[in-house]
């Protein structure tokens, strides 16, 4: 018999969202009349807007013609790579530094191949689960020390607490030398957005300690404050130490279409001097055969002038939901962050267990949230509200929150 990869056994039982789904199912079975509303997951709910959708449709149509047909495009369609560089980075990156993916999560998982099991990992705590779970699967972390409900942490991971006391920005002094740092802004789950001074401190720490940052900018299109950086490359020298991953999922409604990108600048080197970009290019051609050409045609449409108007409209809609949720919580005296430049609201219930708060909101309001402890030890006593939902559901959920 073939033995199981021992790293899989290191994952704690039950990924956060299946656990939430299980608790929701159990509640629904016990209360068949309850009309449960989910403000729990970060899945998009609104249709893809017409111009972008036309791009997808046209992409599919072209594949049925001799002149429009295209096959494998390992690193992505050149015109999309060029468009991404010009729209998001002012043309700073050559197309050989822009890699099209089937989504940010998939690329985050694959990126670990670059660094292997010896990598030291530092993550914001709380954080989006794939940074930690991907590290565990790559063997760069040990087993789970804590309970299956989410309290505790993995051996070997450096958790960088992001709490109200440090304005949800970690202390760079805690970052170990030579580590791979996962950093997400606007942050999932806290909704916090790092400002220029904070990101400069992060980049300087990474350079000084010979680290590489994986900067997850999946929510950058939700930033409305013009003073907040939308990409890490707005910070001087970031191209020497940071890989940026991004996605069409939330701004264009592509969660089910699957399209994202990673910027892997040529200036980033391993401690031994080899090019990270060259290795990533090799990996893209070796174990990933590229994103769907139909999705890429949709992505191109999303980035032309009409498409960018649709991105703005869609993100404005979810930010409208976020404002309703945050206002409803603050009316009850619950302290929150996020929701202004991000689709997540991080609500504080001091001194309480976050799964207990989750259960109370489900039982009293029939609203599903996400318990903060599921995102890491510092998430304890917080609950995340997601602004991804239909407006009438969000309005109804906000009314029900008054029962808290
Ligand atoms: N990064 C963050 C921070 C996310 O919250 C999510 C999805 O919720 C993703 C990445 C996943 O993006 P994609 O759909 O492109 O895989």
CSV table of N, CA and C in Angstrom, one decimal, residues 233-360:
chain,number,residue,atom,x,y,z
A,233,UNK,N,3.6,47.6,-4.8
A,233,UNK,CA,4.7,48.2,-5.6
A,233,UNK,C,4.6,49.7,-5.6
A,234,UNK,N,3.6,50.3,-4.9
A,234,UNK,CA,3.6,51.7,-4.7
A,234,UNK,C,4.7,52.1,-3.7
A,235,UNK,N,5.3,51.0,-3.0
A,235,UNK,CA,6.3,51.2,-2.0
A,235,UNK,C,7.7,51.0,-2.6
A,236,UNK,N,8.6,52.0,-2.4
A,236,UNK,CA,9.9,51.9,-2.9
A,236,UNK,C,10.6,50.6,-2.6
A,237,UNK,N,11.2,50.0,-3.6
A,237,UNK,CA,12.0,48.8,-3.6
A,237,UNK,C,11.2,47.5,-3.3
A,238,UNK,N,9.9,47.6,-3.3
A,238,UNK,CA,9.1,46.4,-3.1
A,238,UNK,C,9.3,45.4,-4.2
A,239,UNK,N,9.7,45.8,-5.4
A,239,UNK,CA,9.9,44.9,-6.5
A,239,UNK,C,11.1,44.0,-6.2
A,240,UNK,N,11.9,44.3,-5.2
A,240,UNK,CA,13.1,43.5,-4.9
A,240,UNK,C,12.7,42.4,-3.9
A,241,UNK,N,11.6,42.5,-3.3
A,241,UNK,CA,11.3,41.5,-2.2
A,241,UNK,C,9.8,41.1,-2.1
A,242,UNK,N,9.0,41.5,-3.1
A,242,UNK,CA,7.6,41.1,-3.0
A,242,UNK,C,7.0,40.5,-4.2
A,243,UNK,N,6.3,39.4,-4.1
A,243,UNK,CA,5.4,38.8,-5.1
A,243,UNK,C,4.0,39.3,-4.8
A,244,UNK,N,3.3,39.7,-5.8
A,244,UNK,CA,1.9,40.2,-5.5
A,244,UNK,C,0.9,39.2,-6.2
A,245,UNK,N,-0.1,38.7,-5.5
A,245,UNK,CA,-1.1,37.9,-6.1
A,245,UNK,C,-2.4,38.7,-6.1
A,246,UNK,N,-3.2,38.5,-7.2
A,246,UNK,CA,-4.4,39.3,-7.3
A,246,UNK,C,-5.4,38.5,-8.1
A,247,UNK,N,-6.6,39.0,-8.2
A,247,UNK,CA,-7.7,38.1,-8.7
A,247,UNK,C,-8.8,39.0,-9.3
A,248,UNK,N,-9.5,38.4,-10.3
A,248,UNK,CA,-10.7,39.0,-10.9
A,248,UNK,C,-12.0,38.5,-10.1
A,249,UNK,N,-11.8,37.7,-9.1
A,249,UNK,CA,-12.9,37.0,-8.4
A,249,UNK,C,-13.9,38.0,-7.8
A,250,UNK,N,-13.4,38.9,-7.0
A,250,UNK,CA,-14.3,39.8,-6.3
A,250,UNK,C,-14.7,41.1,-7.1
A,251,UNK,N,-13.7,41.7,-7.8
A,251,UNK,CA,-14.0,42.9,-8.5
A,251,UNK,C,-14.9,42.7,-9.8
A,252,UNK,N,-14.8,41.5,-10.4
A,252,UNK,CA,-15.5,41.3,-11.6
A,252,UNK,C,-16.5,40.2,-11.5
A,253,UNK,N,-16.6,39.6,-10.3
A,253,UNK,CA,-17.6,38.5,-10.1
A,253,UNK,C,-17.1,37.2,-10.7
A,254,UNK,N,-15.8,37.0,-10.8
A,254,UNK,CA,-15.3,35.8,-11.4
A,254,UNK,C,-15.0,34.6,-10.5
A,255,UNK,N,-15.6,34.6,-9.3
A,255,UNK,CA,-15.3,33.5,-8.4
A,255,UNK,C,-15.5,32.1,-9.0
A,256,UNK,N,-16.5,32.0,-9.9
A,256,UNK,CA,-16.8,30.8,-10.6
A,256,UNK,C,-16.1,30.7,-11.9
A,257,UNK,N,-15.7,31.8,-12.5
A,257,UNK,CA,-15.0,31.8,-13.8
A,257,UNK,C,-13.6,31.4,-13.7
A,258,UNK,N,-12.9,31.9,-12.6
A,258,UNK,CA,-11.5,31.5,-12.2
A,258,UNK,C,-10.5,32.3,-13.1
A,259,UNK,N,-10.1,33.4,-12.6
A,259,UNK,CA,-9.0,34.1,-13.2
A,259,UNK,C,-8.3,35.0,-12.2
A,260,UNK,N,-7.0,35.0,-12.2
A,260,UNK,CA,-6.2,35.9,-11.4
A,260,UNK,C,-4.8,36.1,-12.0
A,261,UNK,N,-3.9,36.7,-11.2
A,261,UNK,CA,-2.6,36.9,-11.7
A,261,UNK,C,-1.6,37.0,-10.6
A,262,UNK,N,-0.3,36.8,-10.9
A,262,UNK,CA,0.7,37.0,-9.9
A,262,UNK,C,1.8,37.8,-10.6
A,263,UNK,N,2.3,38.8,-9.9
A,263,UNK,CA,3.5,39.5,-10.3
A,263,UNK,C,4.7,39.0,-9.6
A,264,UNK,N,5.6,38.4,-10.4
A,264,UNK,CA,6.9,37.9,-9.9
A,264,UNK,C,8.0,38.7,-10.5
A,265,UNK,N,8.4,39.8,-9.9
A,265,UNK,CA,9.5,40.7,-10.5
A,265,UNK,C,10.8,39.9,-10.7
A,266,UNK,N,11.5,40.3,-11.7
A,266,UNK,CA,12.8,39.7,-12.0
A,266,UNK,C,13.8,40.1,-11.0
A,267,UNK,N,13.6,41.2,-10.3
A,267,UNK,CA,14.6,41.6,-9.3
A,267,UNK,C,14.6,40.8,-8.0
A,268,UNK,N,13.6,39.9,-7.8
A,268,UNK,CA,13.6,39.1,-6.6
A,268,UNK,C,14.6,37.9,-6.8
A,269,UNK,N,15.4,37.7,-5.8
A,269,UNK,CA,16.4,36.6,-5.9
A,269,UNK,C,16.3,35.7,-4.6
A,270,UNK,N,16.6,34.5,-4.7
A,270,UNK,CA,16.8,33.6,-3.5
A,270,UNK,C,18.1,34.0,-2.8
A,271,UNK,N,18.3,33.5,-1.6
A,271,UNK,CA,19.5,33.8,-0.9
A,271,UNK,C,20.8,33.4,-1.7
A,272,UNK,N,20.6,32.3,-2.5
A,272,UNK,CA,21.7,31.8,-3.3
A,272,UNK,C,21.9,32.5,-4.6
A,273,UNK,N,21.0,33.5,-4.9
A,273,UNK,CA,21.2,34.4,-6.1
A,273,UNK,C,20.4,34.0,-7.3
A,274,UNK,N,19.8,32.8,-7.3
A,274,UNK,CA,19.0,32.5,-8.5
A,274,UNK,C,17.7,33.3,-8.6
A,275,UNK,N,17.2,33.3,-9.8
A,275,UNK,CA,16.0,34.2,-10.1
A,275,UNK,C,14.7,33.4,-9.7
A,276,UNK,N,13.9,34.1,-8.8
A,276,UNK,CA,12.6,33.5,-8.5
A,276,UNK,C,11.7,33.5,-9.7
A,277,UNK,N,11.8,34.5,-10.5
A,277,UNK,CA,10.9,34.7,-11.7
A,277,UNK,C,11.2,33.5,-12.6
A,278,UNK,N,12.4,33.1,-12.8
A,278,UNK,CA,12.7,32.0,-13.8
A,278,UNK,C,12.1,30.7,-13.2
A,279,UNK,N,12.2,30.5,-11.9
A,279,UNK,CA,11.6,29.3,-11.4
A,279,UNK,C,10.1,29.3,-11.5
A,280,UNK,N,9.5,30.4,-11.3
A,280,UNK,CA,8.0,30.5,-11.4
A,280,UNK,C,7.6,30.2,-12.8
A,281,UNK,N,8.3,30.7,-13.8
A,281,UNK,CA,8.0,30.5,-15.2
A,281,UNK,C,8.1,29.0,-15.4
A,282,UNK,N,9.1,28.3,-14.9
A,282,UNK,CA,9.3,26.9,-15.1
A,282,UNK,C,8.1,26.1,-14.5
A,283,UNK,N,7.7,26.6,-13.3
A,283,UNK,CA,6.6,25.9,-12.6
A,283,UNK,C,5.3,26.1,-13.4
A,284,UNK,N,5.1,27.3,-13.9
A,284,UNK,CA,3.9,27.6,-14.7
A,284,UNK,C,3.8,26.6,-15.9
A,285,UNK,N,4.9,26.3,-16.5
A,285,UNK,CA,4.9,25.4,-17.7
A,285,UNK,C,4.9,23.9,-17.3
A,286,UNK,N,5.3,23.6,-16.1
A,286,UNK,CA,5.5,22.3,-15.6
A,286,UNK,C,4.2,21.6,-15.0
A,287,UNK,N,3.6,22.4,-14.1
A,287,UNK,CA,2.4,21.8,-13.4
A,287,UNK,C,1.2,22.6,-13.6
A,288,UNK,N,1.2,23.6,-14.4
A,288,UNK,CA,0.0,24.4,-14.6
A,288,UNK,C,0.0,24.8,-16.0
A,289,UNK,N,-1.1,24.5,-16.7
A,289,UNK,CA,-1.1,24.8,-18.1
A,289,UNK,C,-1.9,26.1,-18.5
A,290,UNK,N,-2.0,26.9,-17.5
A,290,UNK,CA,-2.6,28.2,-17.8
A,290,UNK,C,-4.1,28.3,-17.5
A,291,UNK,N,-4.6,29.6,-17.5
A,291,UNK,CA,-6.0,29.8,-17.2
A,291,UNK,C,-6.8,29.6,-18.5
A,292,UNK,N,-8.1,29.5,-18.3
A,292,UNK,CA,-9.0,29.3,-19.5
A,292,UNK,C,-8.9,30.5,-20.4
A,293,UNK,N,-8.8,30.3,-21.7
A,293,UNK,CA,-8.7,31.4,-22.7
A,293,UNK,C,-10.0,32.2,-22.7
A,294,UNK,N,-11.1,31.5,-22.3
A,294,UNK,CA,-12.4,32.2,-22.3
A,294,UNK,C,-12.4,33.2,-21.1
A,295,UNK,N,-11.9,32.7,-20.0
A,295,UNK,CA,-11.8,33.6,-18.8
A,295,UNK,C,-10.9,34.8,-19.1
A,296,UNK,N,-9.8,34.5,-19.8
A,296,UNK,CA,-8.9,35.6,-20.1
A,296,UNK,C,-9.5,36.6,-21.0
A,297,UNK,N,-10.4,36.2,-21.9
A,297,UNK,CA,-11.1,37.1,-22.8
A,297,UNK,C,-12.0,38.0,-21.9
A,298,UNK,N,-12.7,37.4,-21.0
A,298,UNK,CA,-13.5,38.1,-20.0
A,298,UNK,C,-12.7,39.1,-19.2
A,299,UNK,N,-11.5,38.7,-18.8
A,299,UNK,CA,-10.6,39.5,-18.0
A,299,UNK,C,-10.2,40.8,-18.8
A,300,UNK,N,-9.9,40.5,-20.1
A,300,UNK,CA,-9.6,41.7,-21.0
A,300,UNK,C,-10.7,42.7,-21.1
A,301,UNK,N,-11.9,42.2,-21.2
A,301,UNK,CA,-13.1,43.1,-21.3
A,301,UNK,C,-13.2,43.8,-19.9
A,302,UNK,N,-13.0,43.1,-18.8
A,302,UNK,CA,-13.1,43.8,-17.5
A,302,UNK,C,-12.1,44.9,-17.3
A,303,UNK,N,-11.1,44.9,-18.1
A,303,UNK,CA,-10.0,45.9,-17.9
A,303,UNK,C,-10.0,47.0,-18.9
A,304,UNK,N,-11.0,47.0,-19.9
A,304,UNK,CA,-11.0,48.1,-20.8
A,304,UNK,C,-11.9,49.2,-20.1
A,305,UNK,N,-12.1,50.3,-20.7
A,305,UNK,CA,-12.7,51.4,-20.0
A,305,UNK,C,-14.1,51.1,-19.5
A,306,UNK,N,-14.9,50.4,-20.4
A,306,UNK,CA,-16.3,50.1,-19.9
A,306,UNK,C,-16.2,49.0,-18.8
A,307,UNK,N,-15.3,48.1,-19.0
A,307,UNK,CA,-15.2,47.0,-17.9
A,307,UNK,C,-14.8,47.6,-16.6
A,308,UNK,N,-13.9,48.6,-16.6
A,308,UNK,CA,-13.4,49.2,-15.3
A,308,UNK,C,-14.6,49.9,-14.7
A,309,UNK,N,-15.5,50.5,-15.5
A,309,UNK,CA,-16.7,51.1,-14.9
A,309,UNK,C,-17.5,50.1,-14.2
A,310,UNK,N,-17.6,48.9,-14.8
A,310,UNK,CA,-18.4,47.8,-14.2
A,310,UNK,C,-17.7,47.3,-12.9
A,311,UNK,N,-16.4,47.3,-12.9
A,311,UNK,CA,-15.7,46.9,-11.7
A,311,UNK,C,-16.0,47.8,-10.6
A,312,UNK,N,-16.0,49.1,-10.9
A,312,UNK,CA,-16.4,50.1,-9.9
A,312,UNK,C,-17.8,50.0,-9.4
A,313,UNK,N,-18.7,49.7,-10.3
A,313,UNK,CA,-20.1,49.6,-10.0
A,313,UNK,C,-20.4,48.4,-9.0
A,314,UNK,N,-19.7,47.3,-9.4
A,314,UNK,CA,-19.9,46.0,-8.6
A,314,UNK,C,-19.3,46.2,-7.2
A,315,UNK,N,-18.1,46.8,-7.1
A,315,UNK,CA,-17.4,46.9,-5.8
A,315,UNK,C,-18.2,48.0,-5.0
A,316,UNK,N,-18.7,49.0,-5.7
A,316,UNK,CA,-19.5,50.0,-5.0
A,316,UNK,C,-20.8,49.3,-4.3
A,317,UNK,N,-21.4,48.4,-5.1
A,317,UNK,CA,-22.5,47.7,-4.6
A,317,UNK,C,-22.2,47.0,-3.3
A,318,UNK,N,-21.1,46.2,-3.3
A,318,UNK,CA,-20.8,45.4,-2.1
A,318,UNK,C,-20.4,46.3,-1.0
A,319,UNK,N,-19.7,47.4,-1.3
A,319,UNK,CA,-19.3,48.4,-0.3
A,319,UNK,C,-20.6,49.0,0.4
A,320,UNK,N,-21.6,49.2,-0.5
A,320,UNK,CA,-22.9,49.7,0.1
A,320,UNK,C,-23.5,48.7,1.1
A,321,UNK,N,-23.4,47.4,0.8
A,321,UNK,CA,-23.8,46.4,1.7
A,321,UNK,C,-23.0,46.5,3.0
A,322,UNK,N,-21.7,46.7,2.8
A,322,UNK,CA,-20.8,46.7,4.0
A,322,UNK,C,-21.1,47.9,4.9
A,323,UNK,N,-21.5,49.0,4.3
A,323,UNK,CA,-21.9,50.1,5.1
A,323,UNK,C,-23.1,49.8,5.9
A,324,UNK,N,-24.1,49.2,5.3
A,324,UNK,CA,-25.3,48.9,6.0
A,324,UNK,C,-25.0,48.0,7.2
A,325,UNK,N,-24.2,47.0,7.0
A,325,UNK,CA,-23.8,46.0,8.1
A,325,UNK,C,-23.1,46.7,9.2
A,326,UNK,N,-22.1,47.5,8.8
A,326,UNK,CA,-21.3,48.2,9.8
A,326,UNK,C,-22.1,49.1,10.6
A,327,UNK,N,-23.0,49.9,9.9
A,327,UNK,CA,-23.9,50.9,10.6
A,327,UNK,C,-24.8,50.1,11.6
A,328,UNK,N,-25.4,49.0,11.2
A,328,UNK,CA,-26.3,48.2,12.0
A,328,UNK,C,-25.6,47.7,13.3
A,329,UNK,N,-24.3,47.3,13.1
A,329,UNK,CA,-23.6,46.8,14.3
A,329,UNK,C,-23.2,47.9,15.2
A,330,UNK,N,-22.7,49.0,14.6
A,330,UNK,CA,-22.3,50.1,15.5
A,330,UNK,C,-23.5,50.8,16.2
A,331,UNK,N,-24.7,50.7,15.6
A,331,UNK,CA,-25.9,51.2,16.3
A,331,UNK,C,-26.1,50.4,17.6
A,332,UNK,N,-25.6,49.2,17.6
A,332,UNK,CA,-25.8,48.3,18.8
A,332,UNK,C,-24.6,48.5,19.8
A,333,UNK,N,-23.7,49.4,19.4
A,333,UNK,CA,-22.5,49.6,20.3
A,333,UNK,C,-21.4,48.6,20.1
A,334,UNK,N,-21.5,47.9,19.0
A,334,UNK,CA,-20.4,46.9,18.7
A,334,UNK,C,-19.3,47.6,17.9
A,335,UNK,N,-18.1,47.5,18.4
A,335,UNK,CA,-17.0,48.1,17.7
A,335,UNK,C,-16.6,47.3,16.5
A,336,UNK,N,-16.4,48.0,15.4
A,336,UNK,CA,-16.0,47.3,14.1
A,336,UNK,C,-14.9,48.0,13.4
A,337,UNK,N,-14.2,47.2,12.6
A,337,UNK,CA,-13.3,47.8,11.6
A,337,UNK,C,-13.6,47.2,10.3
A,338,UNK,N,-13.1,47.9,9.2
A,338,UNK,CA,-13.4,47.3,7.9
A,338,UNK,C,-14.7,47.9,7.3
A,339,UNK,N,-15.0,47.4,6.1
A,339,UNK,CA,-16.2,47.8,5.5
A,339,UNK,C,-16.2,49.1,4.8
A,340,UNK,N,-15.2,49.9,4.9
A,340,UNK,CA,-15.1,51.2,4.2
A,340,UNK,C,-14.2,51.0,3.0
A,341,UNK,N,-13.1,50.3,3.1
A,341,UNK,CA,-12.3,50.1,1.9
A,341,UNK,C,-12.1,48.6,1.7
A,342,UNK,N,-13.1,47.8,2.1
A,342,UNK,CA,-13.0,46.4,2.1
A,342,UNK,C,-14.4,45.8,2.3
A,343,UNK,N,-14.7,44.6,1.7
A,343,UNK,CA,-16.0,44.0,1.9
A,343,UNK,C,-16.2,43.3,3.2
A,344,UNK,N,-15.2,43.3,4.1
A,344,UNK,CA,-15.4,42.6,5.3
A,344,UNK,C,-15.5,43.5,6.5
A,345,UNK,N,-16.3,43.2,7.5
A,345,UNK,CA,-16.5,43.9,8.7
A,345,UNK,C,-16.0,43.0,9.8
A,346,UNK,N,-15.1,43.5,10.7
A,346,UNK,CA,-14.5,42.7,11.7
A,346,UNK,C,-15.1,43.2,13.0
A,347,UNK,N,-16.0,42.5,13.6
A,347,UNK,CA,-16.8,43.0,14.8
A,347,UNK,C,-16.2,42.4,16.1
A,348,UNK,N,-16.0,43.2,17.1
A,348,UNK,CA,-15.4,42.8,18.3
A,348,UNK,C,-16.4,42.5,19.4
A,349,UNK,N,-16.3,41.4,20.0
A,349,UNK,CA,-17.1,41.0,21.2
A,349,UNK,C,-16.2,40.7,22.3
A,350,UNK,N,-15.7,41.7,23.0
A,350,UNK,CA,-14.6,41.5,24.0
A,350,UNK,C,-14.9,40.5,25.0
A,351,UNK,N,-13.9,39.6,25.3
A,351,UNK,CA,-14.0,38.6,26.3
A,351,UNK,C,-14.8,37.4,26.0
A,352,UNK,N,-15.4,37.4,24.7
A,352,UNK,CA,-16.2,36.3,24.4
A,352,UNK,C,-15.6,35.3,23.4
A,353,UNK,N,-16.0,34.1,23.4
A,353,UNK,CA,-15.5,33.1,22.5
A,353,UNK,C,-16.1,33.3,21.1
A,354,UNK,N,-15.4,33.3,20.0
A,354,UNK,CA,-16.0,33.7,18.7
A,354,UNK,C,-16.9,32.7,18.2
A,355,UNK,N,-16.7,31.4,18.5
A,355,UNK,CA,-17.7,30.4,18.1
A,355,UNK,C,-19.0,30.5,18.9
A,356,UNK,N,-18.9,31.0,20.1
A,356,UNK,CA,-20.1,31.2,20.9
A,356,UNK,C,-20.9,32.3,20.4
A,357,UNK,N,-20.2,33.4,19.9
A,357,UNK,CA,-20.9,34.6,19.3
A,357,UNK,C,-21.5,34.1,18.0
A,358,UNK,N,-20.8,33.4,17.2
A,358,UNK,CA,-21.3,32.8,16.0
A,358,UNK,C,-22.6,32.1,16.2
A,359,UNK,N,-22.6,31.2,17.3
A,359,UNK,CA,-23.9,30.4,17.6
A,359,UNK,C,-25.0,31.4,18.0
A,360,UNK,N,-24.6,32.4,18.8
A,360,UNK,CA,-25.7,33.3,19.3
A,360,UNK,C,-26.3,34.0,18.1
